[in-house]
Amino acid sequence: MRQHARAALVALAVLATGCGGCKERQQGEPPAGAEGPEARPATPRRVGVKVPMPTGWTAQVARDGSFQFGPPGHPVLRVDLRSGQGDSLPAPEALVEMMGGSFQDFERTVEQQQGGSDFSLVRVSLSSKLSDGGMGSRYPALFGARRVEDDLFLCATFPGVTEGEVDLATEACRGIEFQQQR
């Protein structure tokens, strides 16, 4: 279970850093060396983002600014917004490559790769490599990206989700859109 949690933290860290680990300063970030709360401007929020959620799921904004979706008390899907970075939509193969370096201590099986002009999704099975040479429990995971207009939404499932929840998270990530103005 400890390896399972570590894998999830690594995955979420990779997701949160964005695609390709860009070294350029992002729009709205403080200059290098700036410190303190006044040096960190609030992340602008896009109003009217719609994520199709299954019945019974709720949405929460986490302290780090990510969105978390799932049944109450059981987050399944994390979504991070990268404003203005829609042009950096990674191909499914790039998502798999990013996982390679992050999951060296895990056996990875790519179950499915899908991509289009506005989304990339990769479903995998992960098993930790045990010190005795064996393998830990297998669990499913989703990593994805969705471009909506100029923005990029990065998606990943949390540890402890089921295959069915990964299916629901896949559809939620693929269906992210902006609500039409009334």
CSV table of N, CA and C in Angstrom, one decimal:
chain,number,residue,atom,x,y,z
A,1,MET,N,0.8,-1.2,0.0
A,1,MET,CA,0.0,0.0,0.0
A,1,MET,C,0.9,1.3,0.0
A,2,ARG,N,2.0,1.2,0.7
A,2,ARG,CA,2.9,2.3,0.7
A,2,ARG,C,3.4,2.7,-0.7
A,3,GLN,N,3.8,1.7,-1.5
A,3,GLN,CA,4.2,1.9,-2.8
A,3,GLN,C,3.1,2.5,-3.7
A,4,HIS,N,1.9,2.0,-3.4
A,4,HIS,CA,0.7,2.5,-4.1
A,4,HIS,C,0.5,4.0,-3.9
A,5,ALA,N,0.6,4.4,-2.7
A,5,ALA,CA,0.5,5.9,-2.3
A,5,ALA,C,1.6,6.7,-3.0
A,6,ARG,N,2.8,6.1,-2.9
A,6,ARG,CA,4.0,6.8,-3.5
A,6,ARG,C,3.8,7.0,-5.0
A,7,ALA,N,3.3,6.0,-5.7
A,7,ALA,CA,3.0,6.1,-7.1
A,7,ALA,C,2.0,7.2,-7.4
A,8,ALA,N,1.0,7.2,-6.6
A,8,ALA,CA,0.0,8.3,-6.8
A,8,ALA,C,0.6,9.6,-6.6
A,9,LEU,N,1.4,9.8,-5.6
A,9,LEU,CA,2.0,11.1,-5.4
A,9,LEU,C,2.9,11.5,-6.5
A,10,VAL,N,3.7,10.6,-7.0
A,10,VAL,CA,4.6,10.9,-8.1
A,10,VAL,C,3.7,11.2,-9.3
A,11,ALA,N,2.7,10.5,-9.6
A,11,ALA,CA,1.8,10.8,-10.7
A,11,ALA,C,1.2,12.2,-10.6
A,12,LEU,N,0.7,12.5,-9.5
A,12,LEU,CA,0.1,13.8,-9.3
A,12,LEU,C,1.1,14.9,-9.4
A,13,ALA,N,2.3,14.6,-8.9
A,13,ALA,CA,3.4,15.7,-9.0
A,13,ALA,C,3.7,15.9,-10.5
A,14,VAL,N,3.8,14.8,-11.3
A,14,VAL,CA,4.1,14.9,-12.7
A,14,VAL,C,3.0,15.7,-13.4
A,15,LEU,N,1.8,15.4,-13.0
A,15,LEU,CA,0.6,16.0,-13.6
A,15,LEU,C,0.6,17.5,-13.3
A,16,ALA,N,0.9,17.8,-12.0
A,16,ALA,CA,0.8,19.2,-11.5
A,16,ALA,C,1.9,20.1,-12.2
A,17,THR,N,3.1,19.5,-12.5
A,17,THR,CA,4.1,20.3,-13.1
A,17,THR,C,3.9,20.6,-14.6
A,18,GLY,N,2.9,19.9,-15.1
A,18,GLY,CA,2.5,20.2,-16.5
A,18,GLY,C,3.3,19.3,-17.5
A,19,CYS,N,3.0,19.5,-18.7
A,19,CYS,CA,3.5,18.7,-19.8
A,19,CYS,C,5.0,19.0,-20.0
A,20,GLY,N,5.8,18.0,-20.0
A,20,GLY,CA,7.2,18.2,-20.4
A,20,GLY,C,8.1,18.9,-19.4
A,21,GLY,N,7.6,19.3,-18.3
A,21,GLY,CA,8.4,19.9,-17.3
A,21,GLY,C,9.0,21.2,-17.8
A,22,CYS,N,8.1,22.1,-18.4
A,22,CYS,CA,8.6,23.3,-18.9
A,22,CYS,C,9.5,24.1,-17.9
A,23,LYS,N,10.6,24.7,-18.4
A,23,LYS,CA,11.4,25.4,-17.6
A,23,LYS,C,11.2,26.9,-17.7
A,24,GLU,N,10.3,27.3,-18.7
A,24,GLU,CA,10.0,28.7,-18.9
A,24,GLU,C,9.1,29.2,-17.7
A,25,ARG,N,9.2,30.4,-17.4
A,25,ARG,CA,8.3,31.0,-16.4
A,25,ARG,C,6.9,31.1,-17.0
A,26,GLN,N,6.0,30.6,-16.3
A,26,GLN,CA,4.6,30.6,-16.7
A,26,GLN,C,4.0,32.0,-16.5
A,27,GLN,N,3.0,32.3,-17.3
A,27,GLN,CA,2.3,33.6,-17.2
A,27,GLN,C,1.7,33.6,-15.8
A,28,GLY,N,1.9,34.7,-15.0
A,28,GLY,CA,1.4,34.9,-13.7
A,28,GLY,C,2.3,34.4,-12.6
A,29,GLU,N,3.4,33.7,-12.9
A,29,GLU,CA,4.3,33.2,-11.9
A,29,GLU,C,5.2,34.4,-11.5
A,30,PRO,N,5.7,34.4,-10.3
A,30,PRO,CA,6.6,35.4,-9.8
A,30,PRO,C,8.0,35.2,-10.5
A,31,PRO,N,8.8,36.2,-10.6
A,31,PRO,CA,10.1,36.1,-11.2
A,31,PRO,C,10.9,35.2,-10.2
A,32,ALA,N,11.9,34.5,-10.8
A,32,ALA,CA,12.8,33.6,-10.0
A,32,ALA,C,13.4,34.4,-8.8
A,33,GLY,N,13.4,33.8,-7.7
A,33,GLY,CA,13.9,34.5,-6.5
A,33,GLY,C,12.9,35.3,-5.7
A,34,ALA,N,11.7,35.5,-6.2
A,34,ALA,CA,10.7,36.2,-5.5
A,34,ALA,C,10.1,35.3,-4.4
A,35,GLU,N,9.9,35.9,-3.3
A,35,GLU,CA,9.4,35.1,-2.2
A,35,GLU,C,8.2,35.8,-1.5
A,36,GLY,N,7.5,35.1,-0.7
A,36,GLY,CA,6.4,35.6,0.1
A,36,GLY,C,5.1,35.6,-0.6
A,37,PRO,N,4.0,35.7,0.1
A,37,PRO,CA,2.7,35.6,-0.5
A,37,PRO,C,2.4,36.7,-1.5
A,38,GLU,N,3.0,37.9,-1.3
A,38,GLU,CA,2.7,39.0,-2.2
A,38,GLU,C,3.4,38.8,-3.5
A,39,ALA,N,4.4,37.9,-3.6
A,39,ALA,CA,5.1,37.6,-4.8
A,39,ALA,C,4.3,36.5,-5.7
A,40,ARG,N,3.3,35.9,-5.1
A,40,ARG,CA,2.6,34.8,-5.8
A,40,ARG,C,1.2,35.3,-6.1
A,41,PRO,N,0.9,35.8,-7.3
A,41,PRO,CA,-0.4,36.3,-7.6
A,41,PRO,C,-1.4,35.1,-7.6
A,42,ALA,N,-2.6,35.4,-7.3
A,42,ALA,CA,-3.6,34.3,-7.3
A,42,ALA,C,-3.8,33.8,-8.8
A,43,THR,N,-4.0,32.5,-8.9
A,43,THR,CA,-4.2,31.9,-10.2
A,43,THR,C,-5.6,32.3,-10.7
A,44,PRO,N,-5.6,32.9,-11.9
A,44,PRO,CA,-6.9,33.3,-12.4
A,44,PRO,C,-7.8,32.0,-12.7
A,45,ARG,N,-9.0,32.1,-12.4
A,45,ARG,CA,-9.9,31.0,-12.6
A,45,ARG,C,-10.9,31.3,-13.7
A,46,ARG,N,-11.1,30.3,-14.5
A,46,ARG,CA,-12.0,30.3,-15.7
A,46,ARG,C,-13.3,30.0,-15.2
A,47,VAL,N,-14.3,30.9,-15.4
A,47,VAL,CA,-15.7,30.7,-15.0
A,47,VAL,C,-16.4,29.9,-16.1
A,48,GLY,N,-17.3,29.0,-15.7
A,48,GLY,CA,-18.1,28.3,-16.7
A,48,GLY,C,-17.5,27.1,-17.2
A,49,VAL,N,-16.5,26.5,-16.5
A,49,VAL,CA,-16.0,25.2,-17.0
A,49,VAL,C,-17.0,24.1,-16.6
A,50,LYS,N,-17.3,23.2,-17.5
A,50,LYS,CA,-18.2,22.1,-17.3
A,50,LYS,C,-17.5,20.8,-17.4
A,51,VAL,N,-17.6,20.0,-16.3
A,51,VAL,CA,-17.0,18.6,-16.3
A,51,VAL,C,-18.2,17.7,-16.1
A,52,PRO,N,-18.5,16.8,-17.1
A,52,PRO,CA,-19.6,15.9,-16.9
A,52,PRO,C,-19.3,14.9,-15.8
A,53,MET,N,-20.1,14.9,-14.8
A,53,MET,CA,-19.9,14.0,-13.6
A,53,MET,C,-21.0,13.0,-13.5
A,54,PRO,N,-20.7,11.8,-13.1
A,54,PRO,CA,-21.7,10.8,-12.9
A,54,PRO,C,-22.6,11.2,-11.7
A,55,THR,N,-23.8,10.7,-11.7
A,55,THR,CA,-24.7,10.9,-10.6
A,55,THR,C,-24.0,10.6,-9.3
A,56,GLY,N,-24.1,11.5,-8.3
A,56,GLY,CA,-23.6,11.2,-7.0
A,56,GLY,C,-22.2,11.8,-6.8
A,57,TRP,N,-21.5,12.2,-7.9
A,57,TRP,CA,-20.2,12.8,-7.7
A,57,TRP,C,-20.3,14.3,-7.4
A,58,THR,N,-19.3,14.8,-6.7
A,58,THR,CA,-19.3,16.2,-6.4
A,58,THR,C,-17.9,16.7,-6.8
A,59,ALA,N,-17.8,18.0,-6.8
A,59,ALA,CA,-16.6,18.7,-7.2
A,59,ALA,C,-16.1,19.5,-6.0
A,60,GLN,N,-14.8,19.5,-5.8
A,60,GLN,CA,-14.2,20.3,-4.8
A,60,GLN,C,-13.0,21.0,-5.3
A,61,VAL,N,-12.7,22.2,-4.8
A,61,VAL,CA,-11.4,22.9,-5.2
A,61,VAL,C,-10.5,22.6,-4.1
A,62,ALA,N,-9.3,22.0,-4.4
A,62,ALA,CA,-8.3,21.6,-3.3
A,62,ALA,C,-7.5,22.9,-3.0
A,63,ARG,N,-6.8,22.8,-1.9
A,63,ARG,CA,-6.0,23.9,-1.5
A,63,ARG,C,-4.9,24.3,-2.5
A,64,ASP,N,-4.5,23.4,-3.3
A,64,ASP,CA,-3.5,23.7,-4.3
A,64,ASP,C,-4.1,24.3,-5.6
A,65,GLY,N,-5.4,24.4,-5.6
A,65,GLY,CA,-6.0,25.0,-6.8
A,65,GLY,C,-6.5,24.0,-7.8
A,66,SER,N,-6.3,22.7,-7.6
A,66,SER,CA,-6.8,21.7,-8.5
A,66,SER,C,-8.2,21.4,-8.2
A,67,PHE,N,-8.9,20.8,-9.1
A,67,PHE,CA,-10.3,20.4,-8.9
A,67,PHE,C,-10.3,18.9,-8.7
A,68,GLN,N,-11.1,18.4,-7.7
A,68,GLN,CA,-11.2,17.0,-7.4
A,68,GLN,C,-12.7,16.6,-7.6
A,69,PHE,N,-12.9,15.5,-8.3
A,69,PHE,CA,-14.2,15.0,-8.5
A,69,PHE,C,-14.3,13.5,-8.0
A,70,GLY,N,-15.5,13.2,-7.5
A,70,GLY,CA,-15.8,11.8,-7.1
A,70,GLY,C,-16.9,11.8,-6.1
A,71,PRO,N,-17.3,10.6,-5.6
A,71,PRO,CA,-18.3,10.6,-4.6
A,71,PRO,C,-17.8,11.3,-3.4
A,72,PRO,N,-18.7,11.8,-2.5
A,72,PRO,CA,-18.3,12.6,-1.3
A,72,PRO,C,-17.3,11.7,-0.5
A,73,GLY,N,-16.2,12.4,-0.2
A,73,GLY,CA,-15.2,11.7,0.7
A,73,GLY,C,-14.3,10.7,-0.1
A,74,HIS,N,-14.5,10.6,-1.4
A,74,HIS,CA,-13.7,9.6,-2.2
A,74,HIS,C,-13.3,10.3,-3.5
A,75,PRO,N,-12.2,11.1,-3.5
A,75,PRO,CA,-11.9,11.7,-4.8
A,75,PRO,C,-11.4,10.7,-5.8
A,76,VAL,N,-11.8,10.8,-7.0
A,76,VAL,CA,-11.4,9.8,-8.1
A,76,VAL,C,-10.6,10.5,-9.1
A,77,LEU,N,-10.9,11.7,-9.5
A,77,LEU,CA,-10.2,12.4,-10.6
A,77,LEU,C,-9.7,13.8,-10.1
A,78,ARG,N,-8.5,14.1,-10.5
A,78,ARG,CA,-7.9,15.4,-10.2
A,78,ARG,C,-7.8,16.1,-11.6
A,79,VAL,N,-8.1,17.4,-11.7
A,79,VAL,CA,-8.0,18.1,-12.9
A,79,VAL,C,-7.3,19.4,-12.5
A,80,ASP,N,-6.2,19.7,-13.3
A,80,ASP,CA,-5.4,20.9,-13.1
A,80,ASP,C,-5.6,21.7,-14.4
A,81,LEU,N,-5.9,23.0,-14.2
A,81,LEU,CA,-6.0,24.0,-15.3
A,81,LEU,C,-4.7,24.6,-15.6
A,82,ARG,N,-4.3,24.7,-16.9
A,82,ARG,CA,-3.1,25.4,-17.4
A,82,ARG,C,-3.6,26.4,-18.3
A,83,SER,N,-4.0,27.6,-17.8
A,83,SER,CA,-4.5,28.7,-18.7
A,83,SER,C,-3.5,29.1,-19.8
A,84,GLY,N,-4.1,29.2,-21.0
A,84,GLY,CA,-3.3,29.7,-22.1
A,84,GLY,C,-2.3,28.7,-22.6
A,85,GLN,N,-2.3,27.4,-22.2
A,85,GLN,CA,-1.3,26.4,-22.6
A,85,GLN,C,-2.0,25.3,-23.5
A,86,GLY,N,-3.1,25.7,-24.1
A,86,GLY,CA,-3.7,24.7,-25.0
A,86,GLY,C,-2.9,24.2,-26.1
A,87,ASP,N,-1.9,25.0,-26.6
A,87,ASP,CA,-1.1,24.6,-27.7
A,87,ASP,C,-0.1,23.5,-27.3
A,88,SER,N,0.1,23.3,-25.9
A,88,SER,CA,1.1,22.3,-25.5
A,88,SER,C,0.4,20.9,-25.2
A,89,LEU,N,-0.8,20.7,-25.8
A,89,LEU,CA,-1.4,19.4,-25.6
A,89,LEU,C,-0.5,18.2,-26.0
A,90,PRO,N,-0.2,17.4,-25.0
A,90,PRO,CA,0.8,16.3,-25.4
A,90,PRO,C,0.0,15.1,-26.1
A,91,ALA,N,0.7,14.5,-27.0
A,91,ALA,CA,0.2,13.3,-27.6
A,91,ALA,C,0.2,12.1,-26.6
A,92,PRO,N,-0.7,11.1,-26.8
A,92,PRO,CA,-0.7,10.0,-25.9
A,92,PRO,C,0.7,9.4,-25.7
A,93,GLU,N,1.5,9.3,-26.7
A,93,GLU,CA,2.8,8.7,-26.6
A,93,GLU,C,3.7,9.6,-25.7
A,94,ALA,N,3.5,10.9,-25.7
A,94,ALA,CA,4.3,11.7,-24.8
A,94,ALA,C,3.9,11.5,-23.3
A,95,LEU,N,2.6,11.3,-23.1
A,95,LEU,CA,2.1,11.0,-21.7
A,95,LEU,C,2.8,9.7,-21.2
A,96,VAL,N,2.8,8.7,-22.1
A,96,VAL,CA,3.4,7.4,-21.7
A,96,VAL,C,4.9,7.6,-21.4
A,97,GLU,N,5.6,8.4,-22.2
A,97,GLU,CA,7.0,8.7,-22.0
A,97,GLU,C,7.2,9.4,-20.7
A,98,MET,N,6.4,10.3,-20.4
A,98,MET,CA,6.5,11.0,-19.1
A,98,MET,C,6.3,10.1,-17.9
A,99,MET,N,5.4,9.1,-18.1
A,99,MET,CA,5.2,8.1,-17.0
A,99,MET,C,6.5,7.2,-16.8
A,100,GLY,N,7.2,7.0,-17.9
A,100,GLY,CA,8.3,6.1,-17.8
A,100,GLY,C,9.3,6.5,-16.8
A,101,GLY,N,9.7,7.8,-16.8
A,101,GLY,CA,10.6,8.3,-15.8
A,101,GLY,C,10.1,8.4,-14.4
A,102,SER,N,8.8,8.6,-14.3
A,102,SER,CA,8.2,8.8,-13.0
A,102,SER,C,7.8,7.4,-12.3
A,103,PHE,N,7.7,6.4,-13.1
A,103,PHE,CA,7.3,5.1,-12.5
A,103,PHE,C,8.3,4.0,-12.7
A,104,GLN,N,9.6,4.3,-12.5
A,104,GLN,CA,10.7,3.4,-12.7
A,104,GLN,C,10.6,2.2,-11.7
A,105,ASP,N,10.0,2.4,-10.5
A,105,ASP,CA,9.9,1.3,-9.6
A,105,ASP,C,8.6,0.5,-9.7
A,106,PHE,N,7.9,0.7,-10.9
A,106,PHE,CA,6.6,0.1,-11.1
A,106,PHE,C,6.6,-0.7,-12.4
A,107,GLU,N,5.9,-1.8,-12.4
A,107,GLU,CA,5.6,-2.4,-13.7
A,107,GLU,C,4.4,-1.7,-14.3
A,108,ARG,N,4.5,-1.2,-15.5
A,108,ARG,CA,3.5,-0.5,-16.2
A,108,ARG,C,3.0,-1.3,-17.4
A,109,THR,N,1.7,-1.3,-17.5
A,109,THR,CA,1.1,-1.9,-18.7
A,109,THR,C,0.1,-0.9,-19.3
A,110,VAL,N,0.4,-0.5,-20.5
A,110,VAL,CA,-0.5,0.5,-21.1
A,110,VAL,C,-1.7,-0.3,-21.6
A,111,GLU,N,-2.8,0.0,-21.1
A,111,GLU,CA,-4.1,-0.7,-21.5
A,111,GLU,C,-4.7,0.0,-22.7
A,112,GLN,N,-4.6,1.3,-22.8
A,112,GLN,CA,-5.3,2.0,-23.8
A,112,GLN,C,-4.7,3.4,-24.0
A,113,GLN,N,-4.5,3.8,-25.3
A,113,GLN,CA,-4.1,5.2,-25.6
A,113,GLN,C,-5.1,5.7,-26.6
A,114,GLN,N,-5.5,6.9,-26.4
A,114,GLN,CA,-6.4,7.6,-27.3
A,114,GLN,C,-6.0,9.0,-27.5
A,115,GLY,N,-6.1,9.5,-28.7
A,115,GLY,CA,-5.8,10.9,-28.9
A,115,GLY,C,-6.5,11.5,-30.0
A,116,GLY,N,-6.7,12.8,-30.0
A,116,GLY,CA,-7.3,13.6,-31.0
A,116,GLY,C,-6.8,15.0,-31.1
A,117,SER,N,-7.5,15.8,-31.8
A,117,SER,CA,-7.0,17.2,-31.9
A,117,SER,C,-7.2,18.0,-30.6
A,118,ASP,N,-8.0,17.5,-29.7
A,118,ASP,CA,-8.2,18.2,-28.4
A,118,ASP,C,-8.2,17.4,-27.2
A,119,PHE,N,-7.7,16.1,-27.3
A,119,PHE,CA,-7.5,15.3,-26.1
A,119,PHE,C,-6.5,14.3,-26.3
A,120,SER,N,-5.9,13.8,-25.1
A,120,SER,CA,-5.0,12.7,-25.1
A,120,SER,C,-5.3,11.9,-23.8
A,121,LEU,N,-5.5,10.6,-23.9
A,121,LEU,CA,-5.8,9.8,-22.7
A,121,LEU,C,-5.0,8.6,-22.8
A,122,VAL,N,-4.5,8.2,-21.6
A,122,VAL,CA,-3.7,7.0,-21.5
A,122,VAL,C,-4.2,6.3,-20.2
A,123,ARG,N,-4.6,5.0,-20.4
A,123,ARG,CA,-5.0,4.2,-19.2
A,123,ARG,C,-4.0,3.1,-19.0
A,124,VAL,N,-3.5,3.0,-17.8
A,124,VAL,CA,-2.5,2.0,-17.5
A,124,VAL,C,-2.9,1.2,-16.3
A,125,SER,N,-2.2,0.1,-16.1
A,125,SER,CA,-2.2,-0.7,-14.9
A,125,SER,C,-0.8,-0.6,-14.3
A,126,LEU,N,-0.8,-0.3,-13.0
A,126,LEU,CA,0.5,-0.2,-12.3
A,126,LEU,C,0.6,-1.2,-11.2
A,127,SER,N,1.8,-1.8,-11.0
A,127,SER,CA,2.1,-2.7,-9.9
A,127,SER,C,3.5,-2.4,-9.4
A,128,SER,N,3.6,-2.2,-8.1
A,128,SER,CA,4.9,-1.9,-7.5
A,128,SER,C,5.8,-3.1,-7.6
A,129,LYS,N,7.1,-2.9,-7.8
A,129,LYS,CA,8.1,-3.9,-7.8
A,129,LYS,C,8.6,-4.1,-6.4
A,130,LEU,N,8.4,-5.3,-5.8
A,130,LEU,CA,8.8,-5.5,-4.4
A,130,LEU,C,10.2,-5.9,-4.3
A,131,SER,N,10.8,-5.6,-3.1
A,131,SER,CA,12.2,-5.9,-2.9
A,131,SER,C,12.6,-7.4,-3.0
A,132,ASP,N,11.6,-8.3,-2.9
A,132,ASP,CA,11.9,-9.7,-3.0
A,132,ASP,C,11.8,-10.2,-4.4
A,133,GLY,N,11.6,-9.3,-5.4
A,133,GLY,CA,11.5,-9.6,-6.8
A,133,GLY,C,10.1,-9.8,-7.2
A,134,GLY,N,9.1,-9.9,-6.3
A,134,GLY,CA,7.7,-10.0,-6.7
A,134,GLY,C,7.1,-8.7,-7.1
A,135,MET,N,5.8,-8.8,-7.3
A,135,MET,CA,5.0,-7.7,-7.8
A,135,MET,C,3.9,-7.4,-6.8
A,136,GLY,N,3.7,-6.1,-6.5
A,136,GLY,CA,2.6,-5.7,-5.6
A,136,GLY,C,1.2,-5.8,-6.3
A,137,SER,N,0.2,-5.4,-5.7
A,137,SER,CA,-1.1,-5.4,-6.3
A,137,SER,C,-1.2,-4.5,-7.5
A,138,ARG,N,-2.0,-4.9,-8.4
A,138,ARG,CA,-2.2,-4.1,-9.6
A,138,ARG,C,-3.4,-3.2,-9.4
A,139,TYR,N,-3.2,-1.9,-9.9
A,139,TYR,CA,-4.3,-1.0,-9.9
A,139,TYR,C,-4.4,-0.2,-11.1
A,140,PRO,N,-5.6,0.3,-11.5
A,140,PRO,CA,-5.7,1.1,-12.7
A,140,PRO,C,-5.5,2.5,-12.5
A,141,ALA,N,-5.1,3.2,-13.6
A,141,ALA,CA,-4.9,4.7,-13.5
A,141,ALA,C,-5.2,5.3,-14.8
A,142,LEU,N,-5.5,6.6,-14.8
A,142,LEU,CA,-5.7,7.4,-16.0
A,142,LEU,C,-4.9,8.6,-15.9
A,143,PHE,N,-4.3,8.9,-17.1
A,143,PHE,CA,-3.6,10.2,-17.2
A,143,PHE,C,-4.1,10.8,-18.5
A,144,GLY,N,-4.4,12.1,-18.5
A,144,GLY,CA,-5.0,12.6,-19.7
A,144,GLY,C,-4.8,14.1,-19.8
A,145,ALA,N,-5.1,14.7,-20.9
A,145,ALA,CA,-5.1,16.1,-21.2
A,145,ALA,C,-6.2,16.4,-22.1
A,146,ARG,N,-6.8,17.6,-21.9
A,146,ARG,CA,-7.9,18.0,-22.7
A,146,ARG,C,-7.7,19.5,-23.1
A,147,ARG,N,-7.7,19.9,-24.3
A,147,ARG,CA,-7.6,21.2,-24.8
A,147,ARG,C,-9.0,21.8,-25.0
A,148,VAL,N,-9.3,22.9,-24.4
A,148,VAL,CA,-10.5,23.6,-24.6
A,148,VAL,C,-10.2,25.1,-24.9
A,149,GLU,N,-10.4,25.5,-26.1
A,149,GLU,CA,-10.0,26.8,-26.6
A,149,GLU,C,-8.5,27.0,-26.3
A,150,ASP,N,-8.1,28.0,-25.6
A,150,ASP,CA,-6.7,28.2,-25.4
A,150,ASP,C,-6.1,27.5,-24.1
A,151,ASP,N,-7.0,26.9,-23.4
A,151,ASP,CA,-6.6,26.3,-22.1
A,151,ASP,C,-6.3,24.8,-22.2
A,152,LEU,N,-5.5,24.3,-21.3
A,152,LEU,CA,-5.2,22.9,-21.2
A,152,LEU,C,-5.6,22.4,-19.8
A,153,PHE,N,-6.3,21.3,-19.8
A,153,PHE,CA,-6.8,20.7,-18.5
A,153,PHE,C,-6.0,19.3,-18.4
A,154,LEU,N,-5.3,19.1,-17.3
A,154,LEU,CA,-4.6,17.9,-17.1
A,154,LEU,C,-5.4,17.0,-16.1
A,155,CYS,N,-5.5,15.7,-16.4
A,155,CYS,CA,-6.4,14.8,-15.6
A,155,CYS,C,-5.5,13.7,-15.1
A,156,ALA,N,-5.8,13.2,-13.9
A,156,ALA,CA,-5.2,12.0,-13.4
A,156,ALA,C,-6.2,11.4,-12.3
A,157,THR,N,-6.2,10.1,-12.2
A,157,THR,CA,-7.0,9.5,-11.2
A,157,THR,C,-6.1,9.4,-9.9
A,158,PHE,N,-6.8,9.3,-8.8
A,158,PHE,CA,-6.2,9.1,-7.5
A,158,PHE,C,-6.0,7.6,-7.2
A,159,PRO,N,-5.2,7.3,-6.2
A,159,PRO,CA,-5.0,5.8,-5.9
A,159,PRO,C,-6.2,5.3,-5.3
A,160,GLY,N,-6.4,4.0,-5.4
A,160,GLY,CA,-7.5,3.3,-4.8
A,160,GLY,C,-8.8,3.3,-5.6
A,161,VAL,N,-8.7,3.7,-6.9
A,161,VAL,CA,-9.9,3.8,-7.7
A,161,VAL,C,-10.1,2.4,-8.4
A,162,THR,N,-11.3,2.1,-8.8
A,162,THR,CA,-11.7,0.9,-9.4
A,162,THR,C,-11.6,1.1,-10.9
A,163,GLU,N,-11.7,0.0,-11.7
A,163,GLU,CA,-11.8,0.0,-13.1
A,163,GLU,C,-13.0,0.9,-13.6
A,164,GLY,N,-14.1,0.6,-12.9
A,164,GLY,CA,-15.3,1.4,-13.2
A,164,GLY,C,-15.2,2.9,-13.0
A,165,GLU,N,-14.5,3.3,-11.9
A,165,GLU,CA,-14.2,4.7,-11.7
A,165,GLU,C,-13.3,5.3,-12.7
A,166,VAL,N,-12.3,4.5,-13.2
A,166,VAL,CA,-11.4,5.0,-14.2
A,166,VAL,C,-12.2,5.2,-15.5
A,167,ASP,N,-13.2,4.3,-15.8
A,167,ASP,CA,-14.0,4.5,-17.0
A,167,ASP,C,-14.8,5.8,-16.8
A,168,LEU,N,-15.4,6.1,-15.7
A,168,LEU,CA,-16.1,7.3,-15.4
A,168,LEU,C,-15.2,8.6,-15.5
A,169,ALA,N,-14.0,8.5,-15.0
A,169,ALA,CA,-13.0,9.6,-15.0
A,169,ALA,C,-12.6,9.8,-16.4
A,170,THR,N,-12.4,8.8,-17.2
A,170,THR,CA,-12.0,9.0,-18.6
A,170,THR,C,-13.1,9.8,-19.4
A,171,GLU,N,-14.3,9.4,-19.2
A,171,GLU,CA,-15.4,10.2,-19.9
A,171,GLU,C,-15.5,11.6,-19.4
A,172,ALA,N,-15.3,11.8,-18.1
A,172,ALA,CA,-15.3,13.2,-17.5
A,172,ALA,C,-14.2,14.0,-18.1
A,173,CYS,N,-13.0,13.5,-18.2
A,173,CYS,CA,-11.8,14.2,-18.7
A,173,CYS,C,-12.1,14.6,-20.2
A,174,ARG,N,-12.5,13.6,-20.9
A,174,ARG,CA,-12.8,13.8,-22.4
A,174,ARG,C,-13.9,14.8,-22.6
A,175,GLY,N,-14.8,14.9,-21.7
A,175,GLY,CA,-16.0,15.8,-21.9
A,175,GLY,C,-15.8,17.2,-21.3
A,176,ILE,N,-14.7,17.6,-20.8
A,176,ILE,CA,-14.5,18.9,-20.2
A,176,ILE,C,-14.8,20.0,-21.3
A,177,GLU,N,-15.6,21.0,-21.0
A,177,GLU,CA,-15.9,22.0,-21.9
A,177,GLU,C,-16.2,23.3,-21.2
A,178,PHE,N,-16.4,24.4,-21.9
A,178,PHE,CA,-16.9,25.7,-21.3
A,178,PHE,C,-18.4,25.7,-21.6
A,179,GLN,N,-19.1,26.1,-20.5
A,179,GLN,CA,-20.5,26.3,-20.7
A,179,GLN,C,-20.9,27.4,-21.6
A,180,GLN,N,-21.9,27.2,-22.4
A,180,GLN,CA,-22.3,28.3,-23.3
A,180,GLN,C,-23.0,29.4,-22.5
A,181,GLN,N,-22.7,30.6,-22.8
A,181,GLN,CA,-23.3,31.8,-22.1
A,181,GLN,C,-24.8,31.8,-22.5
A,182,ARG,N,-25.6,32.1,-21.5
A,182,ARG,CA,-27.0,32.2,-21.7
A,182,ARG,C,-27.4,33.6,-22.1
